[in-house]
Coordinates of C-alpha atoms and ligand atoms in Angstrom, one line a residue:
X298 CA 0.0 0.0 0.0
X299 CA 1.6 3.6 -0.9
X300 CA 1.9 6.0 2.4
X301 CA 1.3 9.0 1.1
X302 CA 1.5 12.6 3.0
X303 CA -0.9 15.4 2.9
X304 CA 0.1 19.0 4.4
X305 CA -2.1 21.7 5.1
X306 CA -4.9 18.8 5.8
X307 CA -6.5 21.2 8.4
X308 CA -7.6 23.3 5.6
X309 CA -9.8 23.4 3.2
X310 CA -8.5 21.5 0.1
X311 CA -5.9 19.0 2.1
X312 CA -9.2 17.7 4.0
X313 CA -11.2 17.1 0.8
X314 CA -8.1 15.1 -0.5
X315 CA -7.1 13.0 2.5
X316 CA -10.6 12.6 1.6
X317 CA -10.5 11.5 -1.5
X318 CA -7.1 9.3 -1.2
X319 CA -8.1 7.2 2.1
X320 CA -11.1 6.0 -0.4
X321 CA -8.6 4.8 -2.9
X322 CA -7.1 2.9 0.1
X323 CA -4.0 4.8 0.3
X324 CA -2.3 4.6 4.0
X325 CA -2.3 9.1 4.6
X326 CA -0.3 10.8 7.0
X327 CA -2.2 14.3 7.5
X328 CA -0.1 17.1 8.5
X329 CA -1.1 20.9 9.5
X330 CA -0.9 23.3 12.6
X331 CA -4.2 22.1 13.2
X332 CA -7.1 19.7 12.9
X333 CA -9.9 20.4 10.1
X334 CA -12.4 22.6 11.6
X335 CA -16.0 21.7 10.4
X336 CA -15.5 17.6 10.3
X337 CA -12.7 14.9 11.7
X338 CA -10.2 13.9 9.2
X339 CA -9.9 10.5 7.3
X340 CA -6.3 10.4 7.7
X341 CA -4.8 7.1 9.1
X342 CA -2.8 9.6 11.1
X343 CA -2.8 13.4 11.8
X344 CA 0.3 15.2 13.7
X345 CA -0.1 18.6 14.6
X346 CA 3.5 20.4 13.3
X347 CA 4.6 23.6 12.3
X348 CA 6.2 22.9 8.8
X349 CA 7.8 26.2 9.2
X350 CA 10.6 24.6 11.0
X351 CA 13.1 21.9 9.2
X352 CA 12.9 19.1 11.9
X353 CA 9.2 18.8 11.6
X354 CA 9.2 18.2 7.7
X355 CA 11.7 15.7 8.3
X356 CA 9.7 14.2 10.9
X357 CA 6.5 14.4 8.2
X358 CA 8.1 12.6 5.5
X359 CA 9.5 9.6 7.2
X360 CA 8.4 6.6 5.6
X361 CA 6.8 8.1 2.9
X362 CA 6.0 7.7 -0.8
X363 CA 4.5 10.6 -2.4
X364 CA 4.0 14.3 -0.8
X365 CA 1.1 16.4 -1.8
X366 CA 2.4 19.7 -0.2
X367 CA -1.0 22.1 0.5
X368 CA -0.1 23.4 3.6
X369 CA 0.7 27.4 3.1
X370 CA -0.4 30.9 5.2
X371 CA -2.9 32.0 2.9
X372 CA -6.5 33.9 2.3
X373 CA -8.2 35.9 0.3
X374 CA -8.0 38.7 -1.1
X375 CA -8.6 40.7 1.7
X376 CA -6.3 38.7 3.6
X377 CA -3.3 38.4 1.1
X378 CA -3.3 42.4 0.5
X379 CA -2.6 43.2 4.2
X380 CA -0.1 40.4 5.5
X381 CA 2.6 40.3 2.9
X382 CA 5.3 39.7 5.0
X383 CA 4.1 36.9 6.9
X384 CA 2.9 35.1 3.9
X385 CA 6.1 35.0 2.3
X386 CA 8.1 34.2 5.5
X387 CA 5.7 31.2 6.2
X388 CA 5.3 30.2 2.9
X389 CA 9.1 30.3 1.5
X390 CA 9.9 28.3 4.9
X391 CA 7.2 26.0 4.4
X392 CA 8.3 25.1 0.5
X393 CA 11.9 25.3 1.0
X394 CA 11.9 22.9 3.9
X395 CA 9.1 20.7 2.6
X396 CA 11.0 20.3 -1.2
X397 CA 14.4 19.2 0.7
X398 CA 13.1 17.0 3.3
X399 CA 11.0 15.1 0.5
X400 CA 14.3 14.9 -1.2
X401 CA 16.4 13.4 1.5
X402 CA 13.7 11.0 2.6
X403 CA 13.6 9.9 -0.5
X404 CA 10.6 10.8 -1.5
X405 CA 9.2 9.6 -5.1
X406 CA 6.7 12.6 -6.1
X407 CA 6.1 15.8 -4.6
X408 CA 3.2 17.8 -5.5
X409 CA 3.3 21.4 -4.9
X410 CA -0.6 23.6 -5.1
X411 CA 0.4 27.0 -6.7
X412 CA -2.2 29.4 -7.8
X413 CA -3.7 31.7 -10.7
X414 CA -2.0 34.4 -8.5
X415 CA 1.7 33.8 -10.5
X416 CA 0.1 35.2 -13.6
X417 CA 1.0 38.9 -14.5
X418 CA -1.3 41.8 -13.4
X419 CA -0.2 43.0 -17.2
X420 CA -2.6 40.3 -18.6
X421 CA -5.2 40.7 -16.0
X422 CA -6.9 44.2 -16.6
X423 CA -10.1 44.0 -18.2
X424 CA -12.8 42.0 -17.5
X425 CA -13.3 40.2 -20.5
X426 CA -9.5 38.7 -20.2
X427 CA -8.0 36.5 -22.3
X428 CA -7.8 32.5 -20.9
X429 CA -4.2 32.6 -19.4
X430 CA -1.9 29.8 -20.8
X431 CA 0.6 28.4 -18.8
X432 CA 3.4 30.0 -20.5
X433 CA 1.8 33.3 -19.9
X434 CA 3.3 33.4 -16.0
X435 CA 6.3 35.0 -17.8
X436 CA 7.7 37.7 -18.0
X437 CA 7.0 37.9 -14.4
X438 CA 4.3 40.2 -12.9
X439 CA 3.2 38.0 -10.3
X440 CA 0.4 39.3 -7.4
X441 CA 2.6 41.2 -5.2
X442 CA 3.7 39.1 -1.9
X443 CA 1.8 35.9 -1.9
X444 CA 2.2 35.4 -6.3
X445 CA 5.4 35.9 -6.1
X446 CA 6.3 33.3 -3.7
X447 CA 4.4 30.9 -5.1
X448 CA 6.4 31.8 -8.7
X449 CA 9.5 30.9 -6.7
X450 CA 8.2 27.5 -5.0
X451 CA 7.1 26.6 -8.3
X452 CA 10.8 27.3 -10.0
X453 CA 12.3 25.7 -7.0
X454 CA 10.1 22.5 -8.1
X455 CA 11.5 22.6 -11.7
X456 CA 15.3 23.2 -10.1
X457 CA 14.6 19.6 -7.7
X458 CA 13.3 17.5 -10.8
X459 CA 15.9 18.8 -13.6
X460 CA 18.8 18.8 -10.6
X461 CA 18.1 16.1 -8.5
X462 CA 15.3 14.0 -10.6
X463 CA 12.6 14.4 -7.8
X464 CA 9.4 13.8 -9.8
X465 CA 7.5 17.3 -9.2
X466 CA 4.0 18.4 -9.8
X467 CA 3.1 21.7 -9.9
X468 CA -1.0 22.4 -10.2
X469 CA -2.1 26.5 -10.3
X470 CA -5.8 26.4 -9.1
X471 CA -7.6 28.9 -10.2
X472 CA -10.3 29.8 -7.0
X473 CA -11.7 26.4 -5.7
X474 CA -14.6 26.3 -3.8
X475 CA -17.1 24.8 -1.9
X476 CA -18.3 23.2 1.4
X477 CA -15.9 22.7 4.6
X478 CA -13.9 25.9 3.6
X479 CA -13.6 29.2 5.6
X480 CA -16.8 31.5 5.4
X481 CA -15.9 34.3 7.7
X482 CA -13.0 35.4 10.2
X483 CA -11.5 37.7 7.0
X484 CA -9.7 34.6 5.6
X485 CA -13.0 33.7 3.0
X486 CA -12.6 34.1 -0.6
X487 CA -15.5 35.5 -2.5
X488 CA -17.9 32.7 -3.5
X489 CA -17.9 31.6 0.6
X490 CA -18.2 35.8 1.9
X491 CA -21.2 36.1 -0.7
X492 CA -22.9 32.7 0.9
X493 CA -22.8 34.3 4.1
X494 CA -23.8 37.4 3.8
X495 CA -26.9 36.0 1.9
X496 CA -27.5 33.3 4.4
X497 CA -27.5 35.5 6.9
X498 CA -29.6 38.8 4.8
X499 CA -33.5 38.7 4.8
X500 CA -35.8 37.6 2.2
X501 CA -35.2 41.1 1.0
X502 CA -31.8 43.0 1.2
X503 CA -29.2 45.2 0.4
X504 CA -25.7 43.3 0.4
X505 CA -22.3 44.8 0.4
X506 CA -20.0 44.0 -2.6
X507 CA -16.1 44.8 -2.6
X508 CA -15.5 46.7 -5.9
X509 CA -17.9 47.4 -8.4
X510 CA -19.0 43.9 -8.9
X511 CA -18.1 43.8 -12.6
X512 CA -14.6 42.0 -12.0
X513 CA -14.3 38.6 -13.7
X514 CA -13.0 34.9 -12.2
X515 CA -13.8 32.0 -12.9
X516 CA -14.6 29.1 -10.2
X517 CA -14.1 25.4 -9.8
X518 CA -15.4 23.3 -6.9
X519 CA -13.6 21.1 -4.7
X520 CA -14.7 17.8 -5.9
X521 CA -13.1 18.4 -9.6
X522 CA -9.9 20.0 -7.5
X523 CA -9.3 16.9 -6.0
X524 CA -9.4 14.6 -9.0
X525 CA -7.4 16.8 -10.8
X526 CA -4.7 17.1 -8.7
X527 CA -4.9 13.2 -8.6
X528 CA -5.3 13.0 -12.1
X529 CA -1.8 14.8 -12.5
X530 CA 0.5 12.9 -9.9
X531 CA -0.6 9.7 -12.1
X532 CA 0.8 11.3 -15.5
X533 CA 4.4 11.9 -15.9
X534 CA 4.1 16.3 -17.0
X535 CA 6.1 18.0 -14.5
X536 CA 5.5 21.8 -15.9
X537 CA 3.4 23.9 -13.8
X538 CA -0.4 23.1 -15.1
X539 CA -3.4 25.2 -14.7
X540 CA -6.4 23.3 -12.6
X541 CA -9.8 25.4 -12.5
X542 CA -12.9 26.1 -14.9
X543 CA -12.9 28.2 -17.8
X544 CA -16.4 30.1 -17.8
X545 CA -16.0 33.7 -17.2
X546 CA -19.0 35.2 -14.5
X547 CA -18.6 38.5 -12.6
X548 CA -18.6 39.1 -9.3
X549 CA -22.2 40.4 -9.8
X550 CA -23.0 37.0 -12.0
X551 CA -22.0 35.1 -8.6
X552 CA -24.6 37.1 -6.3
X553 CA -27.8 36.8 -8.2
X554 CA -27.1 33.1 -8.7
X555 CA -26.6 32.6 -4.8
X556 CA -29.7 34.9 -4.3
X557 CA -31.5 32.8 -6.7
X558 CA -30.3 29.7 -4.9
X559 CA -31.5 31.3 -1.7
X560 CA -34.8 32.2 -3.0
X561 CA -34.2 36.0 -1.6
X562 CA -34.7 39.2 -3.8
X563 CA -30.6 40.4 -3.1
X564 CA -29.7 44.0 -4.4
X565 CA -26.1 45.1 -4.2
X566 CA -24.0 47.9 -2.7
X567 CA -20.9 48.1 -4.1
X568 CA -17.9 49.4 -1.4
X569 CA -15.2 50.7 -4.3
X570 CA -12.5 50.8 -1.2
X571 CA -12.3 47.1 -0.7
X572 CA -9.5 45.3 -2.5
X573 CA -10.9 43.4 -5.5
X574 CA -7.4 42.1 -6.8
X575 CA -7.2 42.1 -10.9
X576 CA -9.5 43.0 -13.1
X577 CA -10.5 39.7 -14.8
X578 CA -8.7 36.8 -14.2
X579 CA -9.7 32.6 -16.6
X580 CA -7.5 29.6 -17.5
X581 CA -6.9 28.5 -20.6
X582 CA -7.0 24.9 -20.0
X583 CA -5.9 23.7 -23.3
X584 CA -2.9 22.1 -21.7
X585 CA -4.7 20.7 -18.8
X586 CA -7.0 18.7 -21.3
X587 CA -4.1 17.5 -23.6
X588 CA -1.8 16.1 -20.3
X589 CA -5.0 15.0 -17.7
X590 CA -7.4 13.9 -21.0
X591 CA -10.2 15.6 -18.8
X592 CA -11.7 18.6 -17.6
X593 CA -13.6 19.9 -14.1
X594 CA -17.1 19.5 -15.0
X595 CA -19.2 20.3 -12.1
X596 CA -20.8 22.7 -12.6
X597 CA -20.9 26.6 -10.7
X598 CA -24.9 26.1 -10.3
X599 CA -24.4 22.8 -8.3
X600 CA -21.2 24.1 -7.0
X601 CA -22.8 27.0 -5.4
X602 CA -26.1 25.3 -4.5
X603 CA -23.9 22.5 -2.1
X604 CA -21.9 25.5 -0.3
X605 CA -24.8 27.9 0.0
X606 CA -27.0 25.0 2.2
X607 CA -23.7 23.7 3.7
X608 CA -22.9 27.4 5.2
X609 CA -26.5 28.4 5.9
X610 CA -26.1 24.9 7.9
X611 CA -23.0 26.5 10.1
X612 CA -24.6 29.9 10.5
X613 CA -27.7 28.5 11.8
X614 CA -25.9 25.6 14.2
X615 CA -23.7 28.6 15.4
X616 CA -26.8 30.3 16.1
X617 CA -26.1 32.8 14.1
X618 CA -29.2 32.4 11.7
X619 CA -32.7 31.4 13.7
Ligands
LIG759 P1 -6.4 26.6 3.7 O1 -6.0 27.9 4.3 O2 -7.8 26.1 4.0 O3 -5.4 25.4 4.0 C1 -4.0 25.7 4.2 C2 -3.6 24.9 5.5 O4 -2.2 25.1 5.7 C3 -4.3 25.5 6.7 O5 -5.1 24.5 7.4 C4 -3.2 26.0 7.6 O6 -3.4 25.8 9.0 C5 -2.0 25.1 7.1 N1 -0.8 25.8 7.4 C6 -0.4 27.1 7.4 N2 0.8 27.3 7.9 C7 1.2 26.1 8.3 C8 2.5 25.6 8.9 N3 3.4 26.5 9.2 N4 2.6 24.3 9.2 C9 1.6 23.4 8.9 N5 0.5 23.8 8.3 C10 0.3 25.1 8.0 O7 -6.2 26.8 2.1 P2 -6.7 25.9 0.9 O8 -7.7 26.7 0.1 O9 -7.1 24.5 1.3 O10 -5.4 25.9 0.0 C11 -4.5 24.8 -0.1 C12 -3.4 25.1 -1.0 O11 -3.9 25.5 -2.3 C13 -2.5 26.3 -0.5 O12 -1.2 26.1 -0.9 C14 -3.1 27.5 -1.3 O13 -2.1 28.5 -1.5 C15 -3.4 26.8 -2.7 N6 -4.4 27.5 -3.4 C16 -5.7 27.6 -3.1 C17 -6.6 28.2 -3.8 C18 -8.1 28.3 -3.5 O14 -8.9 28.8 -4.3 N7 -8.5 27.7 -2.3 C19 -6.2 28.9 -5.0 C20 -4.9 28.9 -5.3 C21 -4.0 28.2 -4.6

């Protein structure tokens, strides 16, 4: 049986994949400063370690045969704008450590999660943005802070394979979502802030919208995450491959359908102060087609309709929603 190790199994994604892996009977070490919030984790084994420090990513690889490395001090975009500094401390420790440790415990593949956030903000400014290609991550213009470091964990993944024949993985996700991630507490990305605020608005209301609601993403939901980035430790690419959907919606696309998922009559008010990070932002997943032979195909409706009941659940066991 393969012993695989997960990192940042706490969170959102790691959980979904130790998950995901313990059902496809691998033997998972879970790994993260702290156990997953909302459920208790598959994981054959969770330790509680600070991968910040060298002796503990030594202590997480022992005995093991393929490291999907998650874990990382991260938000969004509200949280990435303001704490910089501690993002690329964390993070550059986290990778640095993480890469050699898997290297010296002889570790056969090493997955690293990067993010949509390496592409330039040069290529990112209108709303009806061109698909970014893989390629397109240079010449480097990377999201200041938390892009950037993720640019450098990826080139420090290519530097391992080509120097010391690690087999590396490198997946860019491109805004996951959906149930058992954060939905308030200033770490939330958009799709879980705009659940809770309408979960917790009335039948009819006036909800606040950072920016003027007419920036593009585009969104993929957990489950296809997952098999994706399973999909792509079975193949033999090692390039840095973009994981997400490719249908562009605005912010303002997202609200009305979690209002009409809600069944609530939602208007907007848009608060131009708030970071909104780049203008548009899709992938281009020619590439990830060609090398995975496959696609994420659940779709946003379903996507949304999953993590609107699952966080209208929280809100209401917290008592927050009566
Ligand atoms: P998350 O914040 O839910 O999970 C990250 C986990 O890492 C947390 O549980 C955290 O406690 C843990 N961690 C942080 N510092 C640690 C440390 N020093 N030692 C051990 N564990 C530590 O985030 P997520 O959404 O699950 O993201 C997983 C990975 O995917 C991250 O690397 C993230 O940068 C990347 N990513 C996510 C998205 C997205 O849309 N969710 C987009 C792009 C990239």
């Amino acid at each position: 049986m393969e012993r695989v190790l997960v990192t940042g199994a706490g969170g959102f994604i790691g959980h979904h994949l130790v998950k995901y892996l313990t059902a496809r009977n691998y033997w998972v070490r879970a790994v993260d400063l702290k156990e997953p919030e909302y459920e208790k984790t598959a994981a054959d084994e969770f330790e509680c370690l600070d991968l910040r420090r060298w002796s503990n990513c030594v202590q997480a690889t022992r005995g093991i045969d393929h490291v999907y490395n998650l874990a990382a001090n991260m938000g969004g975009i509200g949280f990435i704008e303001s704490h910089k500094a501690e993002i690329m401390h964390d993070n550059a420790l986290i990778n640095l450590h993480m890469i050699e440790a898997a290297r010296l415990s002889g570790i056969e593949k090493f997955l690293y999660t990067s993010s949509a956030c390496v592409y330039p903000g040069y290529l990112q400014k209108s709303p009806d943005v061109t698909p970014l290609r893989e390629e397109d991550a240079y010449p480097a213009d990377a999201e200041d802070g938390y892009g950037w470091e993720k640019l450098f964990a990826e080139r420090q993944c290519r530097h391992y394979n080509q120097d010391y024949g690690l087999r590396t993985y490198v997946v860019r996700f491109h805004n996951i979502f959906g149930p058992l991630g954060t939905y308030d507490g200033g770490r939330e990305k958009s799709p879980a802030a705009i659940c809770r605020k309408i979960a917790l608005a009335n039948e009819v209301d006036e909800i606040e919208v950072w920016g003027d609601g007419q920036q593009t993403r585009s969104y993929c939901y957990v489950d296809d995450c997952v098999e994706g980035i399973y999909r792509l430790i079975q193949s033999s690419y090692h390039a840095p491959l973009n994981l997400g959907q490719d249908r562009l919606v605005t912010i303002n696309n997202l609200v009305d359908m979690v209002a009409t998922i809600a069944g609530k009559q939602i208007t907007k008010r848009y608060d131009t102060s708030k970071p909104q990070g780049v203008r548009g932002r899709n992938s281009d997943n020619t590439r990830l087609r060609e090398v995975l032979q496959w696609e994420p195909r659940i779709s946003l409706e379903k996507g949304l309709e999953v993590t609107y009941h699952w966080i209208y659940e929280q809100l209401v066991k917290r008592g927050r929603i009566r």
